[in-house]
Coordinates of C-alpha atoms and ligand atoms in Angstrom, one line a residue:
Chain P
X287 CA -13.3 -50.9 26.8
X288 CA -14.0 -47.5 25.0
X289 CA -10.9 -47.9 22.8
X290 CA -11.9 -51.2 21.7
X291 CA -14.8 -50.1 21.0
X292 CA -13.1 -47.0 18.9
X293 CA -11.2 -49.5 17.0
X294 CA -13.6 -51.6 15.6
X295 CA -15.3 -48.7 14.2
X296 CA -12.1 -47.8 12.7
X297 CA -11.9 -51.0 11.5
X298 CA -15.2 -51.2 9.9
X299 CA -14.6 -47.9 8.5
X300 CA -11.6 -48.8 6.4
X301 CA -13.1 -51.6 5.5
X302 CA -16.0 -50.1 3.7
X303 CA -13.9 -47.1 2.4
X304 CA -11.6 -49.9 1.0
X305 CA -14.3 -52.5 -0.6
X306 CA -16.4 -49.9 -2.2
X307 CA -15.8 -49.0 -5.1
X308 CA -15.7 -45.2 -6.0
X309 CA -19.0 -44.7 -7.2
X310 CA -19.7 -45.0 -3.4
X311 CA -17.4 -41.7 -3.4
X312 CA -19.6 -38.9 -2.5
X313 CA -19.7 -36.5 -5.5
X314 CA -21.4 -32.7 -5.8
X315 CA -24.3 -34.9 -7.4
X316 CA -27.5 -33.3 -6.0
X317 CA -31.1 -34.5 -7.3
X318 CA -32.4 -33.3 -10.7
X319 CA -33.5 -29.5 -10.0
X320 CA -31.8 -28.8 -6.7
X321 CA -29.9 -26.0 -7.9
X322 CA -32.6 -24.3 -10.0
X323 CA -30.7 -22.6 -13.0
X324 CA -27.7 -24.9 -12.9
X325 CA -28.0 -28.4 -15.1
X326 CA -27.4 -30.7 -12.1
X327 CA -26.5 -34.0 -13.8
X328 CA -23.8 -32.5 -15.6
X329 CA -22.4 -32.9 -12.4
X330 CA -22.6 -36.3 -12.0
X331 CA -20.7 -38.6 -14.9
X332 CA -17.8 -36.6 -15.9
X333 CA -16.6 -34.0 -12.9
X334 CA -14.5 -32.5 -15.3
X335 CA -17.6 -30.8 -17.1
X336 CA -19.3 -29.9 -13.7
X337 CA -19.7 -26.0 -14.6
X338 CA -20.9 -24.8 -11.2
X339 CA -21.0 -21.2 -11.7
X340 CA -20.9 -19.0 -8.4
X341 CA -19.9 -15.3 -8.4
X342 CA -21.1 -12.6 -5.7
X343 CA -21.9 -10.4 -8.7
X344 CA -25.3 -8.8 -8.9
X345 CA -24.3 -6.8 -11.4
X346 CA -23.8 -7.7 -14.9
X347 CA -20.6 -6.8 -16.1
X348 CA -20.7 -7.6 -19.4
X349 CA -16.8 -7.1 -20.0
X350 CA -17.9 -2.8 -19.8
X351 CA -16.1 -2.6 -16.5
X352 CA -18.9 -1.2 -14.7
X353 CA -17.2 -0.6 -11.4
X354 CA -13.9 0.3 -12.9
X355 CA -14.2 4.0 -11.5
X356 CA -14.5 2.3 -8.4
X357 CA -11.1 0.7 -8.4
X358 CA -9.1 3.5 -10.4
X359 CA -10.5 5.5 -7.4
X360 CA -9.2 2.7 -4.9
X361 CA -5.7 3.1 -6.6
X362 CA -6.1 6.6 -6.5
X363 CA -6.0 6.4 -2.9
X364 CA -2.9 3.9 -2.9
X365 CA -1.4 6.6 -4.6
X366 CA -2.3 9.2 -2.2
X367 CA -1.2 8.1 0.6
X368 CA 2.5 7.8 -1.0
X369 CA 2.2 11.2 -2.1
X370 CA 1.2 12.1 1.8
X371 CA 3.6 10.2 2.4
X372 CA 6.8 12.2 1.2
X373 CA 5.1 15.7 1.7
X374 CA 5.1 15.0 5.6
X375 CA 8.5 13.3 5.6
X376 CA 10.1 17.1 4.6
X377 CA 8.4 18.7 7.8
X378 CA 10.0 16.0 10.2
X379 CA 13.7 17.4 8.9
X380 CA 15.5 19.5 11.2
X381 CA 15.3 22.3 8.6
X382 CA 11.6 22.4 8.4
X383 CA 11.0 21.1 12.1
X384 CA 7.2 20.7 11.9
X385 CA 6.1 18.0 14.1
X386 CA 2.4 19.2 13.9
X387 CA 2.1 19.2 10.0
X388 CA 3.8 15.8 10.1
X389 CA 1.6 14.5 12.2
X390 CA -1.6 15.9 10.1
X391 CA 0.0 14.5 6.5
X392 CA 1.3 11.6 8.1
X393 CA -2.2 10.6 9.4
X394 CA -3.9 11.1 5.8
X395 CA -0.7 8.5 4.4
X396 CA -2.3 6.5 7.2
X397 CA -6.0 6.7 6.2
X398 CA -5.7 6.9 2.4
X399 CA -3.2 3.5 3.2
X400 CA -5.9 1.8 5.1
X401 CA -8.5 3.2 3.3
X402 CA -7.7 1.6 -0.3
X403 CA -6.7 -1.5 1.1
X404 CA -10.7 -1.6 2.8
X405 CA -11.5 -0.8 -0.4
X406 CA -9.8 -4.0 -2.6
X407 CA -11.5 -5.7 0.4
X408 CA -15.0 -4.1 -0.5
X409 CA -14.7 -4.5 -4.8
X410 CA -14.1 -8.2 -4.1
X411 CA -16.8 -8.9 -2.0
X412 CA -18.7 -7.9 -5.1
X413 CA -17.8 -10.6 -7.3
X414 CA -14.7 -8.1 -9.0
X415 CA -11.3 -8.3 -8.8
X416 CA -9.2 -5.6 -8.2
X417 CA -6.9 -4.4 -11.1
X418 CA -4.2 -2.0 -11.0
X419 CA -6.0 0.8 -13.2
X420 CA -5.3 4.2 -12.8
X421 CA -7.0 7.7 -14.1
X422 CA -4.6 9.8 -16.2
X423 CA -4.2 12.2 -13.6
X424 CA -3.2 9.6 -10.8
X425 CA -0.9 7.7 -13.5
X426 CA 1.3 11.3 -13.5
X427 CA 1.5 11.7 -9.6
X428 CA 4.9 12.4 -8.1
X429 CA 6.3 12.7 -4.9
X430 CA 7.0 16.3 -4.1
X431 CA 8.6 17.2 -0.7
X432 CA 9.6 21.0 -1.2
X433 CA 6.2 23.0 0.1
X434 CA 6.0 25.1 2.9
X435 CA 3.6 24.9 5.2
X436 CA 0.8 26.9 3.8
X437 CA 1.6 25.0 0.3
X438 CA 1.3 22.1 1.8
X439 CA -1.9 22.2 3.7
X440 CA -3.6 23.7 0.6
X441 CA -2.5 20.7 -1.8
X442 CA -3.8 18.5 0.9
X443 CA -7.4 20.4 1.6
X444 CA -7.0 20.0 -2.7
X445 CA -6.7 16.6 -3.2
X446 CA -9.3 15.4 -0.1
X447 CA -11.5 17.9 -1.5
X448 CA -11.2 16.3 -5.3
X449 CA -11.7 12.4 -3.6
X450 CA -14.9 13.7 -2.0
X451 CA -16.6 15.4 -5.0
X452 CA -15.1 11.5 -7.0
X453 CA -17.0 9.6 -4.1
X454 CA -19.6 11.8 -5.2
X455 CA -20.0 11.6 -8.9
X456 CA -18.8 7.3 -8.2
X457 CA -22.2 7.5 -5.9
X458 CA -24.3 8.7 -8.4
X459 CA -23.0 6.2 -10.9
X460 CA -24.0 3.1 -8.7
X461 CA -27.2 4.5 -7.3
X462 CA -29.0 5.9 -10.2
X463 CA -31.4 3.4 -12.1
X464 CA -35.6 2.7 -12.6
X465 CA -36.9 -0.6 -11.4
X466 CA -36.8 -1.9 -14.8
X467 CA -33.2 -1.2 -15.9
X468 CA -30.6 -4.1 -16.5
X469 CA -28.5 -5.6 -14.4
X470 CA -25.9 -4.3 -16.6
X471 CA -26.5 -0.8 -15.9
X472 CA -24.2 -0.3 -12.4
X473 CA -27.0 0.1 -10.1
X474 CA -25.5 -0.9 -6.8
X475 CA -27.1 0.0 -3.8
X476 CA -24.2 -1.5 -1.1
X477 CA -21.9 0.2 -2.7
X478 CA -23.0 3.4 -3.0
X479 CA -24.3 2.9 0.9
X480 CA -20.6 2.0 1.2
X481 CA -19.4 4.9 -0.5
X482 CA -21.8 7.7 1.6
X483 CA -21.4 6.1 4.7
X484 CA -17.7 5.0 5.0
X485 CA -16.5 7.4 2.5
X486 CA -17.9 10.5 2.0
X487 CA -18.9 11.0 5.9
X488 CA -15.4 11.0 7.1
X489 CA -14.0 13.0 3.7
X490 CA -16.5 15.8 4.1
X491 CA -15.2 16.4 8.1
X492 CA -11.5 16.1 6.2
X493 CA -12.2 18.8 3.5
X494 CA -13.8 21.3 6.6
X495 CA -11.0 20.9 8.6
X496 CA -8.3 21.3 6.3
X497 CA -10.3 23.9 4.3
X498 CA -10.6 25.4 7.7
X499 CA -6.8 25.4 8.7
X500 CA -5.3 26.9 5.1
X501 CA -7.6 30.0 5.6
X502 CA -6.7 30.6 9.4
X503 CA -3.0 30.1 7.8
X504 CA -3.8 33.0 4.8
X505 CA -5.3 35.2 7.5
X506 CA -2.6 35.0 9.9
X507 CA 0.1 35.6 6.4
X508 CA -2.0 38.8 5.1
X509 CA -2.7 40.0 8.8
X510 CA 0.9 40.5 9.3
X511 CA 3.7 38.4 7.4
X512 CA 6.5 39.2 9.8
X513 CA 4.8 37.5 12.1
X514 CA 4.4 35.1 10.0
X515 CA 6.6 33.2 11.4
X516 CA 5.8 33.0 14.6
X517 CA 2.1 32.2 13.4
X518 CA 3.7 29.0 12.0
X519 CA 5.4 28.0 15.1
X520 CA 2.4 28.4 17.1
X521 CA -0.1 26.5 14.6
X522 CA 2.4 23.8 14.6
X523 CA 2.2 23.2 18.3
X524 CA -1.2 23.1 18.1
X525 CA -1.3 20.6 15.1
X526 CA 0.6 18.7 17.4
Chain S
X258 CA -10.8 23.7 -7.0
X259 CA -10.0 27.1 -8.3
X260 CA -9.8 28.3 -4.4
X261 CA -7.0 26.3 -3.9
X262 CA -5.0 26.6 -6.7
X263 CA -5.2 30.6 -5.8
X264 CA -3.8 29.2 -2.5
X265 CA -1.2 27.9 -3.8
X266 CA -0.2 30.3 -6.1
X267 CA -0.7 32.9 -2.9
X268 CA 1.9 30.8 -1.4
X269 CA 4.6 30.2 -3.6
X270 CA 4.4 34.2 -4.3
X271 CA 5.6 34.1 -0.3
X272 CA 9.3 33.0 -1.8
X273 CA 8.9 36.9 -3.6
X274 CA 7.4 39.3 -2.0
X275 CA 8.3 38.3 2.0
X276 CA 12.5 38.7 2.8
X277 CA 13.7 34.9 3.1
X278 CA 13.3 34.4 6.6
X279 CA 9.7 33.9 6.7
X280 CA 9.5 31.3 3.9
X281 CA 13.3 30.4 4.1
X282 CA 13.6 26.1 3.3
X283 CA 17.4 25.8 3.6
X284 CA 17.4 27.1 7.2
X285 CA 21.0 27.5 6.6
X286 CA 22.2 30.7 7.9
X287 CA 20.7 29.9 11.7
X288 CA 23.5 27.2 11.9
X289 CA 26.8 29.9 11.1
X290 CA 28.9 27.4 9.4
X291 CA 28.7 25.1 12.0
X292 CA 28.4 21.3 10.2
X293 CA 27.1 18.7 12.0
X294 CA 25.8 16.5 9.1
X295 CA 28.0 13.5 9.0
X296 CA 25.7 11.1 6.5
X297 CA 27.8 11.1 3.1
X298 CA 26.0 11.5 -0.2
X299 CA 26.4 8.1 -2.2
X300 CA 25.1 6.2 1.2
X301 CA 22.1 9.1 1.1
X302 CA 20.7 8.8 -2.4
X303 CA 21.5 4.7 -2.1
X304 CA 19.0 5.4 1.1
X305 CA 16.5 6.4 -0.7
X306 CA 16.9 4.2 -3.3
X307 CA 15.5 1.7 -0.6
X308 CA 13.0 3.5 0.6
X309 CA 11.5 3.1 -3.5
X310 CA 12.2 -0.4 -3.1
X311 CA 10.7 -0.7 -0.1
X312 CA 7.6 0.5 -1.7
X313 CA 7.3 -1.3 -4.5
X314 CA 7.5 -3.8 -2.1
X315 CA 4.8 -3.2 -0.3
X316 CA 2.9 -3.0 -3.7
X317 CA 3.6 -5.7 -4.8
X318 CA 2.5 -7.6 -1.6
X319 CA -0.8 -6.0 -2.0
X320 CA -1.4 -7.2 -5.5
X321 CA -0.8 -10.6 -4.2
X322 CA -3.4 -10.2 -1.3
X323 CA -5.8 -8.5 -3.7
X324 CA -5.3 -11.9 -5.5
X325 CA -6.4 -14.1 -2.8
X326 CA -9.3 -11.5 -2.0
X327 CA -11.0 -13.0 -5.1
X328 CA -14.2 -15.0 -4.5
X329 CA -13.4 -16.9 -7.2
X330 CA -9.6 -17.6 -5.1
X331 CA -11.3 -17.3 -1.7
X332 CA -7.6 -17.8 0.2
X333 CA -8.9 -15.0 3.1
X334 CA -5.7 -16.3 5.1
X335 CA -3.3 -15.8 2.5
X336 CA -4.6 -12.6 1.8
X337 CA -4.7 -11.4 5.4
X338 CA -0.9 -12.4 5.4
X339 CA -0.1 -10.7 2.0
X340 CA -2.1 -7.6 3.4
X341 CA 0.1 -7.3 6.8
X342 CA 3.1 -7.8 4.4
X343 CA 2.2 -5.2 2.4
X344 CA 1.7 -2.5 5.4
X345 CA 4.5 -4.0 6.7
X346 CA 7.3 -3.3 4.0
X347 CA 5.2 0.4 4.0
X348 CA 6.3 0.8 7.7
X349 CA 10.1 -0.2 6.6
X350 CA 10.0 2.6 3.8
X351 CA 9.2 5.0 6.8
X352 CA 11.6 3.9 8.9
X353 CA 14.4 4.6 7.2
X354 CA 12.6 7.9 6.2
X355 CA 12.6 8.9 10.0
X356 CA 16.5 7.2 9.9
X357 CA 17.4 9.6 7.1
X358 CA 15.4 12.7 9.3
X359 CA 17.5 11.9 12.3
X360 CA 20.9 11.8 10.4
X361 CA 19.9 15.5 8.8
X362 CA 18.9 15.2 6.2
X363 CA 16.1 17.2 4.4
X364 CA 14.3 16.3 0.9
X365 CA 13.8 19.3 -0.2
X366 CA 16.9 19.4 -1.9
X367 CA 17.1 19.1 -5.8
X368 CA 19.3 16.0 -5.9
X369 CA 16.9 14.0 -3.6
X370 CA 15.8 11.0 -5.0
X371 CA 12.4 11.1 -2.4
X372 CA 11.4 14.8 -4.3
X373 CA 11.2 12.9 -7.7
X374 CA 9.4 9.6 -7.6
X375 CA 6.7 8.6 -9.9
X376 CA 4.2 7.6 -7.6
X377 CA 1.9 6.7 -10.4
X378 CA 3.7 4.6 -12.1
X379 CA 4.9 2.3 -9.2
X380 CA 1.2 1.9 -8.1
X381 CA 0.5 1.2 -11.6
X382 CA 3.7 -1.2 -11.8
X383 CA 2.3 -2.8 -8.6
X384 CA 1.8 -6.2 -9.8
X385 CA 5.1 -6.2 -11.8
X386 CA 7.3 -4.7 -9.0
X387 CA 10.1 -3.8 -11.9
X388 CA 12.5 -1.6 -9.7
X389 CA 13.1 -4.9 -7.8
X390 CA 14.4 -6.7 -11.0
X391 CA 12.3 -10.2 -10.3
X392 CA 12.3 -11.7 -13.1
X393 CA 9.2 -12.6 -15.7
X394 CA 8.4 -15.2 -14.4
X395 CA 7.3 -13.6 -11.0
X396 CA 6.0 -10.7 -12.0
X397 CA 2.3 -11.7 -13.1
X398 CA -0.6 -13.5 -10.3
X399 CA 0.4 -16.3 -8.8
X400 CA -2.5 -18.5 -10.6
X401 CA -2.2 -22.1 -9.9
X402 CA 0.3 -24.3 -12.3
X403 CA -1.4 -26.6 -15.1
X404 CA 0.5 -30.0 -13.6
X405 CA -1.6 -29.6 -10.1
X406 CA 1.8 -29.7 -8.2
X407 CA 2.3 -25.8 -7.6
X408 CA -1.1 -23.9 -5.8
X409 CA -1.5 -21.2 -6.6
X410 CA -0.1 -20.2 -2.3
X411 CA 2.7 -21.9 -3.2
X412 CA 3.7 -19.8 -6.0
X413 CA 2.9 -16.3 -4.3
X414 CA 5.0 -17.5 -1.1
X415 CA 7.8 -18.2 -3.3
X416 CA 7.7 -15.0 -4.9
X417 CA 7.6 -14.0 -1.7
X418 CA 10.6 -15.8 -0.8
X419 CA 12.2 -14.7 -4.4
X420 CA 11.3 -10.7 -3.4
X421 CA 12.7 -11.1 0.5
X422 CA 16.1 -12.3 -1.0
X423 CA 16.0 -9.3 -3.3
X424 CA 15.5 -6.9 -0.5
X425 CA 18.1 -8.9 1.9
X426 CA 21.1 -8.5 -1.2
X427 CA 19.9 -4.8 -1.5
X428 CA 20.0 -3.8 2.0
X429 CA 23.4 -6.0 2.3
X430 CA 24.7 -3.5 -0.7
X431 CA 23.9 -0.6 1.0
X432 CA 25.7 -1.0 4.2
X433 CA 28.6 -2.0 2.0
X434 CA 28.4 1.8 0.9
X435 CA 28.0 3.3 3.8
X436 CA 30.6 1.6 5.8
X437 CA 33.2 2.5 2.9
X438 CA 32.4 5.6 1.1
X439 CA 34.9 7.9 0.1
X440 CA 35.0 11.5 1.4
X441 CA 34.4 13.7 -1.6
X442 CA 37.5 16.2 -2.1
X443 CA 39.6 14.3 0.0
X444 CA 41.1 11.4 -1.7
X445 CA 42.7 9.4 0.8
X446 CA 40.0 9.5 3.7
X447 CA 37.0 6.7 4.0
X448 CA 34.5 7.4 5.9
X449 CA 32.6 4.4 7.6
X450 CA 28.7 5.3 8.5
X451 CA 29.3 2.9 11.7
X452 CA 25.8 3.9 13.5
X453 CA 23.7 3.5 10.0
X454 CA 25.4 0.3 9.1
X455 CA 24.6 -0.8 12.9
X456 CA 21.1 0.0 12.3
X457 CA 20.9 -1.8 9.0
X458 CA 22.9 -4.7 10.3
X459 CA 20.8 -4.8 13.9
X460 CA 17.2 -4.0 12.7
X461 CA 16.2 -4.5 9.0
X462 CA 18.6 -7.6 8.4
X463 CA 17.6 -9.2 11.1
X464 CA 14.2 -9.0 10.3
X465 CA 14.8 -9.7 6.4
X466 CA 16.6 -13.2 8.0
X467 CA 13.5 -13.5 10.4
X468 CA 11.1 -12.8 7.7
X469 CA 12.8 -15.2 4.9
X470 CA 13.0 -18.2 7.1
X471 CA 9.1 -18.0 8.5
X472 CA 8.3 -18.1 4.5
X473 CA 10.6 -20.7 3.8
X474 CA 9.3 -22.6 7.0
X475 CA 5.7 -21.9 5.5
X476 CA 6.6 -23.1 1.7
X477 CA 8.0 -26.4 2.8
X478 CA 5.4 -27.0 4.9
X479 CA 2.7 -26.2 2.2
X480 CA 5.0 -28.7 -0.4
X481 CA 4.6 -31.4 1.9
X482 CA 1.5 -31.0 2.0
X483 CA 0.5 -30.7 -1.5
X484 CA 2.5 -34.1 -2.2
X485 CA 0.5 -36.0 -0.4
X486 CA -2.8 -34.5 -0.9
X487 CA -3.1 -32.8 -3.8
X488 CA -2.7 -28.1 -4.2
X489 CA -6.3 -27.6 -3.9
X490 CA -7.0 -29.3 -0.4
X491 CA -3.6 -28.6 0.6
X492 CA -4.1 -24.7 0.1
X493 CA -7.4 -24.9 1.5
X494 CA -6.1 -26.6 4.6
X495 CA -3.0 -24.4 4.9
X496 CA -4.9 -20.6 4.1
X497 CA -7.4 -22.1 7.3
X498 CA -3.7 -21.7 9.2
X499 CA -3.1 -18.5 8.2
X500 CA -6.5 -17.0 9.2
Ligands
FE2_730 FE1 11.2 -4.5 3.8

């Protein structure tokens, strides 16, 4: 019984879809005014010159590329995390036999990895899309796996520490505005909520650690540097 | 900033002032002669060849998720899938890394390929992916075709396809190496990396062949359905399938 029931409806269904004509065809045709701002019969005649316009942005861009610090910064990362990358593969060689300070570079490849990719996530939930832009400094970055140790966590406490004071400035570009100023002048508050709290919270316990771990390494060297090596082996294990 | 660089240079001063020992980075003269790296040179730098190609890879697999991130593209499955991609081919450069590590191998040394690369320029490059020789036609976004029969999925999964293949013929080339490379200084002896060539063979081919055949599966499925319902529905429906 039920499927008879079914079928009819069916039936009647294709019927209708096939005797109407396609004016019956629902179209994105709302009443005069719906949309506010957008001319709503344009919609209607002619599809093809139905200019719905949506964009996340709530800031103007205006062709200026207002969050293009943003993004070079996003690559910057990208770029990073390959440079990480290579300086921890040299302590997993035999020669160097690091494990620890593999593990420590490795695991800023990792975060810088995951880090930009959250970040092409974040610049196009703002409307933007991301580009592959890159600062002159970050253009010129190579791969350098011939450090030692010290070297090495000393470039690293370097470059975290250089992202953070970036996050910084970035910040201050997006957050900085009077009620009155345009649209056009950067102010975004998500962003730069984004960029304290997901960003620069993590970075700043980055920098103190690694800041921390290059001057125990120094003081062990100047204390006494035939035990230098010694100092190493034990620092490693307990990077480990 | 100024801290560091003093660190630095307090480091590198190390290689002076401390006997070679405490800084040494060839390690050498613990081993007394003994050799027990087998790995031959031509297979090595070929090695890390890949590894570059591996990355460019895995930029190039992020442009295209970037891509679909657009809210103007809003393909969040597509880009979830280009995003795993992209990590993925990342893990494949480390594995042979760790590969290379195993076999003895250190970087440090000035004819390594993996002390020199211009990290810059491939993330810059990221969207063009030139070190894997495409072609022009693949090397830009993978917008959506004037004639409505190519989606704009379609065309990143066949790049896709196109840069898999790429990769597969690389990899193929270097086993061929390594299974055949002449022994330098002895001119009648070949010596046949069977272990590497295993690994090659065992792990990344077989998950090149794996890889290439779910994309293929993927952009005959999407073609199907694009014929008979038209690339925008058709994408929309089949980026739903890949969330
Ligand atoms: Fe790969």
């Amino acid at each position: 019984m039920k499927s008879i029931i079914i079928l009819c409806f069916i039936g009647i269904a294709t019927a209708t879809l096939s005797t109407d004509s396609d004016k019956s065809i629902e179209t994105p045709c709302p009443p005069k005014n719906q949309f506010g701002e957008i001319a709503a019969d344009q919609c209607c005649g002619n599809i093809e010159d139905c200019e719905i316009v949506a964009t996340s942005r709530i800031v103007d861009d205006n062709g200026i590329g207002k969050y293009d610090e943003f993004i070079k910064y996003t690559n910057e990362y990208l770029t990073r995390s390959y440079e990480y990358f290579f300086l921890a593969a040299q302590f997993g060689t035999y020669a160097k036999e690091r494990p620890g300070f593999e593990k420590l570079l490795s695991g800023l490849s990792d975060s810088a990895w995951n880090k930009g990719i959250e970040m092409i996530k974040e610049i196009t939930k703002r409307g933007f899309s991301h580009k592959f832009i890159l600062n002159k400094e970050t253009a010129t970055i190579m791969s350098s796996a011939n450090v030692t140790e010290l070297v090495a966590i000393a470039k690293a406490a370097e470059i975290e520490k250089s992202l953070l004071v970036r996050a910084n400035d970035i910040h201050r570009h997006h957050s900085h505005a009077s009620l009155d100023a345009s649209h056009s002048c950067g102010y975004d508050a998500g962003l730069s909520h984004y960029i304290a709290e997901e960003i620069m919270e993590e970075k700043t316990e980055t920098v103190r650690t690694l800041t921390g771990h290059a001057n125990q390494l120094k003081r062990l060297f100047a204390q006494d540097p035939k035990l230098y090596p010694l100092s190493l082996f034990m620092f490693d294990k307990h990077l480990q | 900033m100024n801290k560091f660089g003093i660190l630095v240079a307090f480091a590198v001063c190390c290689f002076v002032s401390v006997s070679a020992d405490t800084c040494d980075l060839t390690a050498k003269d613990h081993f007394n002669n003994v050799e027990f790296v087998d790995m031959k040179r031509k297979c090595i730098l070929e090695t890390e060849d890949q590894i570059k190609k591996e990355i460019t890879a895995s930029l190039k697999y992020l442009s295209l998720a970037a891509y679909f991130s657009r809210d103007d593209v809003n393909r969040p499955g597509y880009a979830k899938f280009f995003f795993d991609a992209a990590s993925e081919e990342r893990e494949h450069a480390k594995k042979l890394i760790e590969y290379l590590q195993m076999r003895g191998r250190y970087f440090d040394l000035e004819d390594s390929a993996i002390s020199n690369i211009n990290i810059g320029s491939l993330v810059k490059g990221s969207e063009k992916a030139e070190l894997l020789s495409l072609g022009s036609e693949w090397m830009k976004a993978p917008e959506a075709s004037k004639n409505k029969e190519v989606s704009a999925g379609l065309n990143a999964l066949r790049t896709a396809l196109k840069m898999e293949a790429v990769v597969t013929g690389s990899i193929r080339n270097l086993i061929a190496t390594c299974e055949a490379e002449q022994v330098e200084g002895k001119k009648n002896e070949i010596f046949n990396d069977y272990h590497f060539a295993d690994y090659l063979t065992g792990d990344f081919l077989s998950e090149q062949y794996q890889g290439k055949r779910d994309i293929a599966g993927k952009i005959s499925t999407l073609g199907k359905m694009i014929r008979d319902n038209g690339a925008e529905l058709a994408d929309y429906l089949f980026d739903k399938s890949l969330q």
